[in-house]
Amino acid sequence: MGVNRGVIRRLEMKCGRPLQWVVCLLHANELPLRHLLQTLDGVTSGLRAFSGPIGIAIKTCEELAIVPFEVIEGTSLPEMDEFHIRDLSDDQRYLKDMFEAVSDANCPNDLANRKPGPVVHSRWLTTASRILRLYVSTRNPSSNLVILVT
């Protein structure tokens, strides 16, 4: 399989020319957050760890109590009907709900009790969710945490 016998390679053979492997481009989605987090908080320190205070805190952010927090105003999410919301993965739904909580300055108990996915460098969606979860649990967030949330 893979680069020699995978589906995309077979399509290239059929077409007689190389194709753009769009699946590789999907990794570009994670780059802005990855670079911003590393710039503001320090580099990674292993497969599942960060070296800075924010990166260390997101590892256990779901254990922290929700505190009063400032609304972060910004672009709202597009309206989604139930069909599309049901189609979201658990991680996507959690990120959506945390985004709405931060936008409304209201984190309901059921959301506060949900667990975000694990910290893994290949899952930047859960890293973003954990940053939002840390924000709603931090009384005086650092300027770097506020930048990451906005």
Coordinates of N, CA and C in Angstrom, one line a residue:
M1 N 0.8 -1.2 0.0 CA 0.0 0.0 0.0 C 0.9 1.3 0.0
G2 N 0.3 2.3 0.5 CA 1.1 3.6 0.6 C 1.5 4.2 -0.7
V3 N 2.7 4.7 -0.8 CA 3.1 5.5 -2.0 C 3.3 4.6 -3.2
N4 N 3.5 3.4 -3.1 CA 3.7 2.5 -4.2 C 2.5 1.8 -4.7
R5 N 1.6 1.4 -3.9 CA 0.4 0.6 -4.3 C -0.9 1.1 -3.8
G6 N -0.9 2.3 -3.2 CA -2.1 2.8 -2.6 C -3.1 3.3 -3.6
V7 N -4.2 3.8 -3.2 CA -5.3 4.2 -4.1 C -4.8 5.4 -4.9
I8 N -4.2 6.4 -4.3 CA -3.8 7.6 -5.0 C -2.7 7.2 -6.1
R9 N -1.8 6.4 -5.7 CA -0.8 5.9 -6.7 C -1.4 5.2 -7.8
R10 N -2.4 4.4 -7.6 CA -3.1 3.7 -8.7 C -3.8 4.7 -9.6
L11 N -4.4 5.7 -9.0 CA -5.0 6.8 -9.9 C -3.9 7.5 -10.7
E12 N -2.8 7.8 -10.1 CA -1.7 8.4 -10.9 C -1.3 7.5 -12.1
M13 N -1.2 6.2 -11.8 CA -0.8 5.3 -12.9 C -1.9 5.3 -14.0
K14 N -3.1 5.3 -13.6 CA -4.2 5.3 -14.6 C -4.2 6.6 -15.4
C15 N -4.0 7.8 -14.7 CA -4.0 9.1 -15.4 C -2.7 9.3 -16.2
G16 N -1.6 8.6 -15.8 CA -0.3 8.8 -16.5 C 0.4 10.0 -16.0
R17 N 0.0 10.6 -14.9 CA 0.7 11.8 -14.3 C 0.6 11.8 -12.8
P18 N 1.4 12.6 -12.2 CA 1.3 12.7 -10.7 C 0.1 13.6 -10.3
L19 N -0.5 13.2 -9.2 CA -1.6 14.0 -8.7 C -1.2 14.7 -7.4
Q20 N -1.9 15.8 -7.1 CA -1.7 16.4 -5.8 C -2.3 15.6 -4.7
W21 N -1.6 15.2 -3.7 CA -2.1 14.4 -2.6 C -2.7 15.3 -1.6
V22 N -4.0 15.6 -1.7 CA -4.7 16.6 -0.9 C -4.7 16.2 0.6
V23 N -4.7 14.9 0.8 CA -4.7 14.4 2.2 C -3.4 15.0 3.0
C24 N -2.3 15.2 2.3 CA -1.2 15.8 2.9 C -1.4 17.3 3.2
L25 N -2.2 17.9 2.4 CA -2.5 19.3 2.7 C -3.4 19.5 3.9
L26 N -4.1 18.5 4.3 CA -4.9 18.6 5.5 C -4.1 18.9 6.8
H27 N -2.8 18.5 6.7 CA -1.9 18.8 7.9 C -1.6 20.3 8.0
A28 N -1.9 21.0 6.9 CA -1.7 22.5 7.0 C -2.6 23.2 7.9
N29 N -3.8 22.5 8.2 CA -4.8 23.1 9.1 C -4.2 23.3 10.5
E30 N -3.3 22.4 10.9 CA -2.8 22.5 12.3 C -1.7 23.5 12.5
L31 N -1.0 23.9 11.4 CA 0.2 24.7 11.5 C 0.0 26.0 12.2
P32 N -1.0 26.8 11.9 CA -1.1 28.1 12.6 C -1.1 28.0 14.1
L33 N -2.0 27.1 14.6 CA -2.1 26.9 16.0 C -0.8 26.3 16.6
R34 N -0.2 25.4 15.9 CA 1.0 24.8 16.4 C 2.1 25.8 16.6
H35 N 2.3 26.6 15.5 CA 3.4 27.6 15.6 C 3.1 28.7 16.6
L36 N 1.8 29.1 16.7 CA 1.5 30.1 17.7 C 1.7 29.6 19.1
L37 N 1.3 28.4 19.4 CA 1.5 27.8 20.7 C 2.9 27.7 21.0
Q38 N 3.7 27.2 20.1 CA 5.2 27.1 20.3 C 5.8 28.5 20.5
T39 N 5.4 29.5 19.8 CA 5.9 30.8 20.0 C 5.6 31.4 21.3
L40 N 4.3 31.3 21.7 CA 3.9 31.9 23.0 C 4.2 31.1 24.2
D41 N 4.3 29.7 24.1 CA 4.4 28.9 25.2 C 5.6 27.9 25.3
G42 N 6.4 27.9 24.2 CA 7.5 27.0 24.2 C 7.3 25.7 23.4
V43 N 8.3 25.0 23.1 CA 8.3 23.9 22.2 C 7.7 22.7 22.9
T44 N 7.4 21.7 22.1 CA 6.9 20.4 22.6 C 8.0 19.7 23.4
S45 N 7.6 18.8 24.3 CA 8.6 18.1 25.0 C 8.3 16.6 25.1
G46 N 8.1 16.0 23.9 CA 7.7 14.6 23.8 C 6.5 14.5 22.9
L47 N 6.0 13.3 22.8 CA 4.9 13.0 21.9 C 3.6 13.5 22.4
R48 N 3.5 13.7 23.8 CA 2.2 14.1 24.4 C 2.4 15.2 25.4
A49 N 3.4 16.0 25.2 CA 3.7 17.0 26.2 C 4.2 18.3 25.6
F50 N 4.0 19.4 26.3 CA 4.5 20.7 26.0 C 5.4 21.2 27.1
S51 N 6.2 22.1 26.9 CA 7.2 22.6 27.9 C 6.7 23.8 28.6
G52 N 5.8 24.6 28.1 CA 5.5 25.9 28.7 C 4.3 25.7 29.7
P53 N 4.0 26.8 30.5 CA 2.9 26.7 31.5 C 1.5 26.4 30.9
I54 N 1.2 26.9 29.7 CA -0.1 26.7 29.1 C -0.2 25.2 28.7
G55 N 0.9 24.8 28.0 CA 0.9 23.4 27.5 C 0.9 22.4 28.7
I56 N 1.5 22.7 29.8 CA 1.5 21.8 30.9 C 0.1 21.8 31.5
A57 N -0.5 23.0 31.6 CA -1.9 23.1 32.3 C -3.0 22.5 31.5
I58 N -2.9 22.5 30.1 CA -4.0 21.9 29.3 C -4.1 20.4 29.5
K59 N -3.0 19.8 30.0 CA -3.0 18.3 30.2 C -4.1 17.9 31.2
T60 N -4.3 18.7 32.2 CA -5.3 18.4 33.3 C -6.4 19.4 33.4
C61 N -6.6 20.2 32.3 CA -7.6 21.3 32.4 C -9.0 20.9 32.8
E62 N -9.4 19.7 32.4 CA -10.7 19.3 32.7 C -11.0 19.0 34.2
E63 N -9.9 19.0 35.0 CA -10.1 18.8 36.4 C -10.3 20.1 37.2
L64 N -10.1 21.2 36.5 CA -10.3 22.5 37.1 C -11.7 23.0 37.1
A65 N -12.1 23.7 38.1 CA -13.5 24.3 38.2 C -13.6 25.5 37.3
I66 N -14.8 25.6 36.8 CA -15.1 26.8 36.0 C -15.2 28.0 36.9
V67 N -14.6 29.1 36.4 CA -14.6 30.4 37.1 C -15.3 31.5 36.2
P68 N -15.7 32.6 36.8 CA -16.1 33.7 36.0 C -15.0 34.1 35.0
F69 N -15.4 34.3 33.7 CA -14.4 34.6 32.7 C -15.0 35.7 31.8
E70 N -14.1 36.4 31.1 CA -14.5 37.4 30.2 C -14.9 36.8 28.8
V71 N -15.9 37.4 28.2 CA -16.3 37.0 26.9 C -15.2 37.3 25.9
I72 N -14.9 36.4 25.0 CA -14.0 36.7 23.9 C -14.9 36.9 22.7
E73 N -14.9 38.1 22.2 CA -15.8 38.4 21.1 C -15.0 38.2 19.8
G74 N -15.7 37.7 18.8 CA -15.1 37.4 17.5 C -16.1 36.9 16.6
T75 N -15.6 36.3 15.6 CA -16.5 35.7 14.6 C -17.4 34.6 15.2
S76 N -18.7 34.7 14.9 CA -19.5 33.6 15.3 C -19.5 32.4 14.4
L77 N -19.8 31.3 14.9 CA -19.9 30.1 14.0 C -21.1 30.2 13.1
P78 N -21.1 29.6 11.9 CA -22.3 29.6 11.1 C -23.4 28.7 11.8
E79 N -24.6 29.0 11.5 CA -25.7 28.2 12.0 C -25.6 26.8 11.5
M80 N -25.9 25.9 12.3 CA -25.9 24.5 11.9 C -27.2 23.8 12.3
D81 N -27.8 23.1 11.4 CA -29.0 22.3 11.8 C -28.6 21.0 12.5
E82 N -29.6 20.4 13.1 CA -29.3 19.2 13.9 C -28.6 18.1 13.1
F83 N -29.0 18.0 11.8 CA -28.4 17.0 10.9 C -26.9 17.1 10.9
H84 N -26.4 18.4 10.7 CA -25.0 18.6 10.6 C -24.3 18.5 11.9
I85 N -25.0 18.9 13.0 CA -24.4 18.8 14.3 C -24.2 17.3 14.7
R86 N -25.2 16.5 14.3 CA -25.0 15.1 14.6 C -23.9 14.5 13.8
D87 N -23.5 15.1 12.7 CA -22.5 14.6 11.8 C -21.1 14.9 12.4
L88 N -21.0 15.8 13.3 CA -19.7 16.2 13.9 C -19.2 15.0 14.8
S89 N -17.9 14.9 14.8 CA -17.3 13.9 15.7 C -17.4 14.5 17.2
D90 N -17.2 13.7 18.1 CA -17.2 14.1 19.5 C -16.3 15.3 19.8
D91 N -15.0 15.2 19.2 CA -14.0 16.2 19.4 C -14.5 17.5 18.7
Q92 N -15.1 17.4 17.5 CA -15.6 18.6 16.8 C -16.7 19.3 17.6
R93 N -17.6 18.4 18.1 CA -18.8 19.0 18.9 C -18.3 19.7 20.1
Y94 N -17.3 19.1 20.8 CA -16.8 19.6 22.0 C -16.1 21.0 21.7
L95 N -15.4 21.1 20.7 CA -14.7 22.4 20.3 C -15.8 23.4 20.0
K96 N -16.8 23.0 19.2 CA -17.9 23.9 18.9 C -18.6 24.4 20.2
D97 N -18.9 23.5 21.1 CA -19.6 23.9 22.3 C -18.7 24.8 23.2
M98 N -17.4 24.5 23.3 CA -16.5 25.4 24.1 C -16.3 26.7 23.4
F99 N -16.3 26.8 22.1 CA -16.2 28.1 21.4 C -17.5 28.9 21.8
E100 N -18.6 28.3 21.7 CA -19.9 29.0 22.1 C -19.9 29.4 23.5
A101 N -19.3 28.6 24.4 CA -19.3 29.0 25.8 C -18.4 30.2 26.1
V102 N -17.3 30.2 25.4 CA -16.4 31.4 25.6 C -17.0 32.6 24.9
S103 N -17.7 32.5 23.8 CA -18.3 33.6 23.2 C -19.5 34.2 24.0
D104 N -20.1 33.3 24.8 CA -21.3 33.8 25.6 C -20.9 34.0 27.0
A105 N -19.7 33.7 27.5 CA -19.3 33.8 28.9 C -20.2 32.9 29.7
N106 N -20.5 31.8 29.2 CA -21.4 30.9 30.0 C -21.0 29.4 29.6
C107 N -20.4 28.7 30.6 CA -20.0 27.3 30.4 C -21.0 26.5 31.2
P108 N -22.0 25.9 30.6 CA -22.9 25.0 31.4 C -22.3 23.9 32.1
N109 N -22.9 23.4 33.2 CA -22.3 22.3 33.9 C -22.1 21.0 33.1
D110 N -23.0 20.7 32.2 CA -22.8 19.5 31.4 C -21.6 19.6 30.5
L111 N -21.3 20.8 30.0 CA -20.1 21.0 29.2 C -18.9 21.0 30.1
A112 N -18.9 21.6 31.2 CA -17.8 21.6 32.1 C -17.4 20.2 32.6
N113 N -18.4 19.3 32.6 CA -18.1 17.9 33.1 C -17.7 17.0 31.9
R114 N -17.8 17.5 30.7 CA -17.4 16.6 29.6 C -15.9 16.6 29.5
K115 N -15.3 15.6 29.0 CA -13.8 15.4 28.9 C -13.4 15.7 27.5
P116 N -12.4 16.6 27.3 CA -11.9 16.8 26.0 C -11.0 15.6 25.6
G117 N -10.7 15.4 24.4 CA -9.8 14.3 24.0 C -8.4 14.5 24.6
P118 N -7.6 13.5 24.5 CA -6.3 13.5 25.1 C -5.3 14.5 24.4
V119 N -4.3 14.9 25.1 CA -3.2 15.8 24.5 C -2.3 14.9 23.7
V120 N -2.4 15.0 22.4 CA -1.5 14.3 21.4 C -1.2 15.3 20.3
H121 N 0.1 15.4 20.0 CA 0.5 16.4 19.0 C -0.2 16.2 17.6
S122 N -0.6 15.0 17.3 CA -1.3 14.8 16.0 C -2.8 15.2 16.1
R123 N -3.3 15.6 17.2 CA -4.7 16.0 17.4 C -4.8 17.4 17.9
W124 N -4.6 18.3 16.9 CA -4.6 19.8 17.3 C -6.0 20.3 17.6
L125 N -7.0 19.6 17.1 CA -8.4 19.9 17.5 C -8.6 19.8 19.0
T126 N -8.1 18.8 19.6 CA -8.3 18.6 21.0 C -7.4 19.6 21.8
T127 N -6.2 20.0 21.2 CA -5.4 21.0 21.8 C -6.2 22.3 21.9
A128 N -6.8 22.7 20.8 CA -7.6 23.9 20.7 C -8.7 23.8 21.8
S129 N -9.4 22.7 21.9 CA -10.5 22.5 22.9 C -10.0 22.7 24.3
R130 N -8.8 22.1 24.5 CA -8.2 22.2 25.9 C -7.8 23.6 26.2
I131 N -7.3 24.3 25.2 CA -7.0 25.7 25.5 C -8.2 26.5 25.9
L132 N -9.3 26.3 25.2 CA -10.6 27.0 25.6 C -11.0 26.5 27.0
R133 N -10.9 25.2 27.3 CA -11.3 24.7 28.6 C -10.4 25.3 29.7
L134 N -9.2 25.5 29.4 CA -8.3 26.1 30.4 C -8.7 27.5 30.6
Y135 N -9.0 28.2 29.6 CA -9.4 29.6 29.7 C -10.6 29.8 30.6
V136 N -11.6 29.0 30.5 CA -12.8 29.1 31.3 C -12.6 28.7 32.8
S137 N -11.4 28.2 33.0 CA -11.1 27.8 34.4 C -9.9 28.6 35.0
T138 N -9.6 29.7 34.4 CA -8.5 30.5 34.8 C -9.0 31.9 35.2
R139 N -8.8 32.3 36.5 CA -9.3 33.6 37.0 C -8.6 34.8 36.3
N140 N -7.3 34.8 36.3 CA -6.6 35.9 35.6 C -5.7 35.3 34.5
P141 N -6.3 35.1 33.4 CA -5.5 34.4 32.3 C -4.4 35.3 31.8
S142 N -3.3 34.7 31.5 CA -2.1 35.4 31.0 C -2.4 36.0 29.6
S143 N -1.7 37.0 29.2 CA -1.9 37.6 27.9 C -1.7 36.5 26.8
N144 N -0.8 35.6 27.0 CA -0.6 34.6 26.0 C -1.7 33.6 25.9
L145 N -2.4 33.3 27.0 CA -3.6 32.4 27.0 C -4.7 33.2 26.2
V146 N -4.9 34.4 26.5 CA -5.9 35.2 25.8 C -5.6 35.3 24.3
I147 N -4.4 35.4 23.9 CA -4.0 35.5 22.5 C -4.4 34.1 21.9
L148 N -4.1 33.0 22.5 CA -4.4 31.7 22.0 C -5.9 31.5 21.9
V149 N -6.7 32.0 22.8 CA -8.1 31.8 22.8 C -8.7 32.7 21.7
T150 N -8.2 33.8 21.4 CA -8.7 34.7 20.4 C -8.3 34.3 19.1

